[in-house]
Short mmCIF file of N, CA and C in Angstrom, two decimals:
data_model
loop_
_atom_site.label_atom_id
_atom_site.label_comp_id
_atom_site.label_asym_id
_atom_site.label_seq_id
_atom_site.Cartn_x
_atom_site.Cartn_y
_atom_site.Cartn_z
N MET A 1 0.83 -1.15 0.05
CA MET A 1 -0.13 0.01 0.11
C MET A 1 0.91 1.14 0.02
N ILE A 2 0.45 2.23 -0.81
CA ILE A 2 1.26 3.49 -0.91
C ILE A 2 0.92 4.43 0.30
N ASP A 3 1.90 5.13 0.84
CA ASP A 3 1.74 6.09 1.71
C ASP A 3 1.50 7.39 1.17
N TYR A 4 0.37 7.69 0.79
CA TYR A 4 -0.05 8.88 -0.09
C TYR A 4 0.48 10.13 0.77
N GLU A 5 0.39 10.24 2.00
CA GLU A 5 0.83 11.40 2.75
C GLU A 5 2.30 11.73 2.51
N GLN A 6 3.12 10.60 2.47
CA GLN A 6 4.56 10.83 2.25
C GLN A 6 4.91 11.15 0.98
N VAL A 7 4.17 10.56 -0.05
CA VAL A 7 4.33 10.89 -1.59
C VAL A 7 4.03 12.44 -1.75
N LEU A 8 2.88 12.90 -1.31
CA LEU A 8 2.46 14.17 -1.41
C LEU A 8 3.43 15.14 -0.61
N LEU A 9 3.90 14.87 0.50
CA LEU A 9 4.89 15.73 1.19
C LEU A 9 6.20 15.73 0.38
N ASN A 10 6.62 14.61 -0.14
CA ASN A 10 7.72 14.64 -1.07
C ASN A 10 7.68 15.49 -2.30
N LEU A 11 6.39 15.66 -2.74
CA LEU A 11 6.10 16.39 -3.95
C LEU A 11 6.08 17.92 -3.71
N VAL A 12 5.65 18.20 -2.54
CA VAL A 12 5.48 19.70 -2.28
C VAL A 12 6.63 20.34 -1.56
N LYS A 13 7.30 19.69 -0.77
CA LYS A 13 8.48 20.23 0.02
C LYS A 13 9.49 21.00 -0.96
N PRO A 14 9.84 20.49 -2.09
CA PRO A 14 10.92 21.23 -3.00
C PRO A 14 10.13 22.55 -3.64
N ILE A 15 8.98 22.63 -3.43
CA ILE A 15 8.30 23.84 -4.31
C ILE A 15 8.26 25.00 -3.45
N VAL A 16 8.10 24.75 -1.96
CA VAL A 16 7.78 25.83 -1.14
C VAL A 16 9.23 26.50 -0.52
N GLU A 17 8.96 27.59 0.01
CA GLU A 17 10.00 28.45 0.44
C GLU A 17 10.43 27.89 1.96
N ASN A 18 9.45 27.44 2.75
CA ASN A 18 9.71 26.95 4.01
C ASN A 18 9.41 25.52 4.20
N PRO A 19 10.06 24.67 3.74
CA PRO A 19 9.64 22.99 3.79
C PRO A 19 9.42 22.64 5.02
N ASP A 20 10.02 23.06 6.32
CA ASP A 20 9.75 22.77 7.50
C ASP A 20 8.28 23.07 7.95
N SER A 21 7.65 23.95 7.35
CA SER A 21 6.40 24.54 7.81
C SER A 21 5.12 23.96 7.27
N VAL A 22 5.65 22.99 6.16
CA VAL A 22 4.57 22.17 5.42
C VAL A 22 4.17 20.83 6.12
N SER A 23 2.95 20.62 6.21
CA SER A 23 2.33 19.41 6.76
C SER A 23 1.26 18.90 5.82
N VAL A 24 1.29 17.63 5.84
CA VAL A 24 0.07 16.81 5.25
C VAL A 24 -0.64 16.05 6.18
N LYS A 25 -1.99 16.06 6.04
CA LYS A 25 -2.85 15.24 6.89
C LYS A 25 -3.79 14.45 6.11
N LYS A 26 -4.05 13.10 6.51
CA LYS A 26 -4.93 12.27 5.86
C LYS A 26 -6.34 12.36 6.56
N ILE A 27 -7.34 12.70 5.98
CA ILE A 27 -8.77 12.66 6.64
C ILE A 27 -9.49 11.57 6.15
N GLU A 28 -10.24 10.92 7.04
CA GLU A 28 -11.04 9.72 6.55
C GLU A 28 -12.14 10.12 6.00
N SER A 29 -12.36 9.37 4.81
CA SER A 29 -13.52 9.87 3.96
C SER A 29 -14.68 8.85 4.10
N ILE A 30 -15.86 9.22 3.90
CA ILE A 30 -17.06 8.17 3.97
C ILE A 30 -17.12 7.13 2.75
N ASN A 31 -16.26 7.53 1.75
CA ASN A 31 -16.11 6.68 0.63
C ASN A 31 -15.01 5.88 0.80
N ASP A 32 -14.82 4.48 0.63
CA ASP A 32 -13.81 3.62 0.87
C ASP A 32 -12.78 3.80 -0.23
N ASN A 33 -13.15 4.06 -1.31
CA ASN A 33 -12.16 4.34 -2.40
C ASN A 33 -11.74 5.69 -2.66
N GLU A 34 -12.00 6.47 -1.63
CA GLU A 34 -11.49 7.90 -1.77
C GLU A 34 -10.55 8.23 -0.67
N ILE A 35 -9.42 8.94 -1.00
CA ILE A 35 -8.49 9.41 0.01
C ILE A 35 -8.45 11.02 0.00
N LEU A 36 -8.59 11.37 1.16
CA LEU A 36 -8.61 13.05 1.32
C LEU A 36 -7.30 13.39 2.06
N LEU A 37 -6.64 14.12 1.20
CA LEU A 37 -5.25 14.74 1.75
C LEU A 37 -5.36 16.26 1.90
N TYR A 38 -4.96 16.90 2.99
CA TYR A 38 -4.94 18.27 3.11
C TYR A 38 -3.38 18.71 3.24
N VAL A 39 -3.08 19.77 2.56
CA VAL A 39 -1.62 20.33 2.69
C VAL A 39 -1.73 21.53 3.40
N TYR A 40 -1.16 21.67 4.39
CA TYR A 40 -1.19 23.02 5.27
C TYR A 40 0.13 23.56 5.21
N ALA A 41 -0.03 24.88 4.91
CA ALA A 41 1.50 25.82 4.68
C ALA A 41 1.10 27.18 4.95
N LYS A 42 2.13 28.02 4.93
CA LYS A 42 1.88 29.46 4.93
C LYS A 42 1.24 29.95 3.67
N ASP A 43 0.69 31.08 3.85
CA ASP A 43 -0.07 31.70 2.81
C ASP A 43 0.84 31.88 1.53
N SER A 44 2.06 32.41 1.59
CA SER A 44 2.91 32.52 0.50
C SER A 44 3.28 31.17 -0.16
N ASP A 45 3.56 30.19 0.73
CA ASP A 45 3.80 29.05 0.12
C ASP A 45 2.49 28.24 -0.56
N ILE A 46 1.28 28.46 -0.04
CA ILE A 46 0.05 27.96 -0.62
C ILE A 46 -0.03 28.49 -1.98
N ALA A 47 0.22 29.79 -2.24
CA ALA A 47 0.20 30.40 -3.54
C ALA A 47 1.09 29.78 -4.55
N ARG A 48 2.27 29.35 -3.96
CA ARG A 48 3.19 28.51 -4.87
C ARG A 48 2.69 27.34 -5.20
N LEU A 49 2.11 26.56 -4.34
CA LEU A 49 1.52 25.18 -4.53
C LEU A 49 0.40 25.23 -5.47
N ILE A 50 -0.38 26.37 -5.37
CA ILE A 50 -1.57 26.35 -6.33
C ILE A 50 -1.21 26.83 -7.73
N GLY A 51 -0.25 27.81 -7.70
CA GLY A 51 0.42 28.08 -9.10
C GLY A 51 -0.63 29.29 -9.77
N HIS A 52 -0.02 29.67 -10.88
CA HIS A 52 -0.79 30.58 -11.69
C HIS A 52 -1.84 29.77 -12.51
N LYS A 53 -3.06 30.19 -12.42
CA LYS A 53 -4.35 29.55 -12.75
C LYS A 53 -4.41 28.20 -12.17
N GLY A 54 -3.86 27.81 -11.17
CA GLY A 54 -3.92 26.46 -10.54
C GLY A 54 -3.19 25.40 -11.23
N ASN A 55 -2.23 25.80 -12.08
CA ASN A 55 -1.43 24.89 -12.83
C ASN A 55 -0.67 23.72 -12.02
N MET A 56 -0.08 24.37 -10.86
CA MET A 56 0.83 23.63 -10.11
C MET A 56 -0.11 22.62 -9.34
N ALA A 57 -1.19 23.18 -8.77
CA ALA A 57 -2.12 22.27 -7.91
C ALA A 57 -2.75 21.13 -8.89
N HIS A 58 -2.91 21.39 -10.15
CA HIS A 58 -3.46 20.47 -11.07
C HIS A 58 -2.26 19.38 -11.37
N SER A 59 -1.18 19.83 -11.57
CA SER A 59 0.05 18.84 -11.65
C SER A 59 0.19 17.86 -10.58
N ILE A 60 0.10 18.45 -9.21
CA ILE A 60 0.19 17.60 -8.07
C ILE A 60 -0.78 16.73 -7.99
N ARG A 61 -2.11 17.08 -8.20
CA ARG A 61 -3.32 16.21 -8.29
C ARG A 61 -3.13 15.01 -9.29
N ASP A 62 -2.71 15.45 -10.45
CA ASP A 62 -2.43 14.50 -11.47
C ASP A 62 -1.43 13.36 -11.10
N SER A 63 -0.43 13.84 -10.48
CA SER A 63 0.70 12.98 -10.13
C SER A 63 0.02 11.86 -8.93
N LEU A 64 -0.68 12.30 -8.12
CA LEU A 64 -1.25 11.46 -7.16
C LEU A 64 -2.26 10.49 -7.81
N ALA A 65 -3.08 11.05 -8.68
CA ALA A 65 -3.93 10.24 -9.30
C ALA A 65 -3.21 9.22 -10.29
N ILE A 66 -2.15 9.32 -10.65
CA ILE A 66 -1.48 8.23 -11.33
C ILE A 66 -0.82 7.28 -10.40
N ALA A 67 -0.40 7.76 -9.29
CA ALA A 67 0.08 6.63 -8.15
C ALA A 67 -1.01 5.95 -7.59
N SER A 68 -2.29 6.49 -7.69
CA SER A 68 -3.28 5.79 -6.89
C SER A 68 -4.13 4.80 -8.08
N ARG A 69 -3.91 4.74 -9.04
CA ARG A 69 -4.47 3.86 -10.19
C ARG A 69 -4.46 2.41 -9.80
N LYS A 70 -3.23 1.83 -9.39
CA LYS A 70 -3.18 0.37 -9.21
C LYS A 70 -4.07 0.04 -8.06
N GLU A 71 -4.41 0.91 -7.05
CA GLU A 71 -5.19 0.52 -5.94
C GLU A 71 -6.64 0.90 -6.21
N ASN A 72 -7.00 1.40 -7.27
CA ASN A 72 -8.33 1.72 -7.54
C ASN A 72 -8.87 2.84 -6.49
N LYS A 73 -8.12 3.79 -6.20
CA LYS A 73 -8.41 4.79 -5.29
C LYS A 73 -8.50 6.26 -5.94
N ARG A 74 -9.33 6.96 -5.44
CA ARG A 74 -9.23 8.43 -5.95
C ARG A 74 -8.71 9.26 -4.78
N VAL A 75 -7.77 10.12 -5.14
CA VAL A 75 -7.16 11.05 -4.19
C VAL A 75 -7.57 12.42 -4.47
N VAL A 76 -7.86 13.01 -3.43
CA VAL A 76 -8.43 14.49 -3.36
C VAL A 76 -7.52 15.21 -2.50
N VAL A 77 -6.95 16.29 -3.10
CA VAL A 77 -5.90 17.18 -2.47
C VAL A 77 -6.41 18.43 -2.20
N LYS A 78 -6.40 18.95 -1.05
CA LYS A 78 -6.84 20.39 -0.87
C LYS A 78 -5.75 21.07 -0.15
N PHE A 79 -5.52 22.31 -0.47
CA PHE A 79 -4.58 23.17 0.13
C PHE A 79 -5.11 24.21 1.07
N GLU A 80 -4.57 24.31 2.28
CA GLU A 80 -5.02 25.36 3.33
C GLU A 80 -3.93 26.01 3.87
N ALA A 81 -4.21 27.31 4.07
CA ALA A 81 -3.18 28.23 4.70
C ALA A 81 -3.49 28.22 6.16
N TYR A 82 -2.23 28.59 6.89
CA TYR A 82 -2.61 28.72 8.39
C TYR A 82 -1.84 29.88 8.86
#
Protein backbone atom coordinates (compact mmCIF):
# COMPACT_ATOMS: atom_id res chain seq x y z
CA MET A 1 0.00 0.00 0.00
CA ILE A 2 1.25 3.43 -0.92
CA ASP A 3 1.82 6.04 1.79
CA TYR A 4 0.06 8.90 0.00
CA GLU A 5 0.83 11.38 2.77
CA GLN A 6 4.56 10.85 2.33
CA VAL A 7 4.33 10.92 -1.47
CA LEU A 8 2.48 14.24 -1.35
CA LEU A 9 4.90 15.68 1.20
CA ASN A 10 7.83 14.68 -1.02
CA LEU A 11 6.14 16.41 -3.97
CA VAL A 12 5.39 19.71 -2.24
CA LYS A 13 8.45 20.27 -0.05
CA PRO A 14 10.83 21.21 -2.91
CA ILE A 15 8.30 23.75 -4.22
CA VAL A 16 7.82 25.86 -1.10
CA GLU A 17 10.12 28.42 0.53
CA ASN A 18 9.69 26.99 4.05
CA PRO A 19 9.69 23.18 3.72
CA ASP A 20 9.73 22.66 7.49
CA SER A 21 6.42 24.50 7.87
CA VAL A 22 4.53 22.24 5.44
CA SER A 23 2.40 19.38 6.73
CA VAL A 24 0.09 16.84 5.12
CA LYS A 25 -2.85 15.26 6.92
CA LYS A 26 -4.98 12.35 5.78
CA ILE A 27 -8.67 12.72 6.64
CA GLU A 28 -11.01 9.74 6.67
CA SER A 29 -13.59 9.77 3.90
CA ILE A 30 -17.03 8.18 3.93
CA ASN A 31 -16.17 6.60 0.59
CA ASP A 32 -13.78 3.64 0.91
CA ASN A 33 -12.28 4.32 -2.53
CA GLU A 34 -11.45 7.94 -1.74
CA ILE A 35 -8.44 9.37 0.06
CA LEU A 36 -8.65 12.96 1.33
CA LEU A 37 -5.33 14.74 1.81
CA TYR A 38 -4.91 18.27 3.14
CA VAL A 39 -1.71 20.28 2.65
CA TYR A 40 -1.17 22.93 5.32
CA ALA A 41 1.35 25.69 4.69
CA LYS A 42 1.88 29.43 5.06
CA ASP A 43 -0.04 31.80 2.77
CA SER A 44 2.91 32.52 0.49
CA ASP A 45 3.69 28.83 0.14
CA ILE A 46 0.07 27.97 -0.62
CA ALA A 47 0.22 30.48 -3.46
CA ARG A 48 3.28 28.66 -4.83
CA LEU A 49 1.58 25.28 -4.51
CA ILE A 50 -1.54 26.43 -6.33
CA GLY A 51 0.41 28.31 -8.99
CA HIS A 52 -0.75 30.58 -11.77
CA LYS A 53 -4.30 29.61 -12.76
CA GLY A 54 -3.99 26.49 -10.58
CA ASN A 55 -1.46 24.82 -12.86
CA MET A 56 0.81 23.58 -10.05
CA ALA A 57 -2.11 22.22 -8.00
CA HIS A 58 -3.44 20.44 -11.07
CA SER A 59 -0.04 18.82 -11.69
CA ILE A 60 0.25 17.68 -8.07
CA ARG A 61 -3.24 16.18 -8.20
CA ASP A 62 -2.47 14.43 -11.50
CA SER A 63 0.70 12.90 -10.04
CA LEU A 64 -1.21 11.43 -7.12
CA ALA A 65 -4.00 10.22 -9.40
CA ILE A 66 -1.44 8.26 -11.41
CA ALA A 67 0.09 6.82 -8.24
CA SER A 68 -3.31 5.66 -6.98
CA ARG A 69 -4.52 3.88 -10.14
CA LYS A 70 -3.16 0.46 -9.16
CA GLU A 71 -5.17 0.50 -5.94
CA ASN A 72 -8.35 1.82 -7.60
CA LYS A 73 -8.39 4.81 -5.27
CA ARG A 74 -9.40 8.41 -5.89
CA VAL A 75 -7.10 10.94 -4.21
CA VAL A 76 -8.49 14.38 -3.36
CA VAL A 77 -5.92 17.05 -2.46
CA LYS A 78 -6.89 20.31 -0.77
CA PHE A 79 -4.60 23.20 0.09
CA GLU A 80 -5.11 25.18 3.30
CA ALA A 81 -3.19 28.17 4.66
CA TYR A 82 -2.54 28.72 8.35
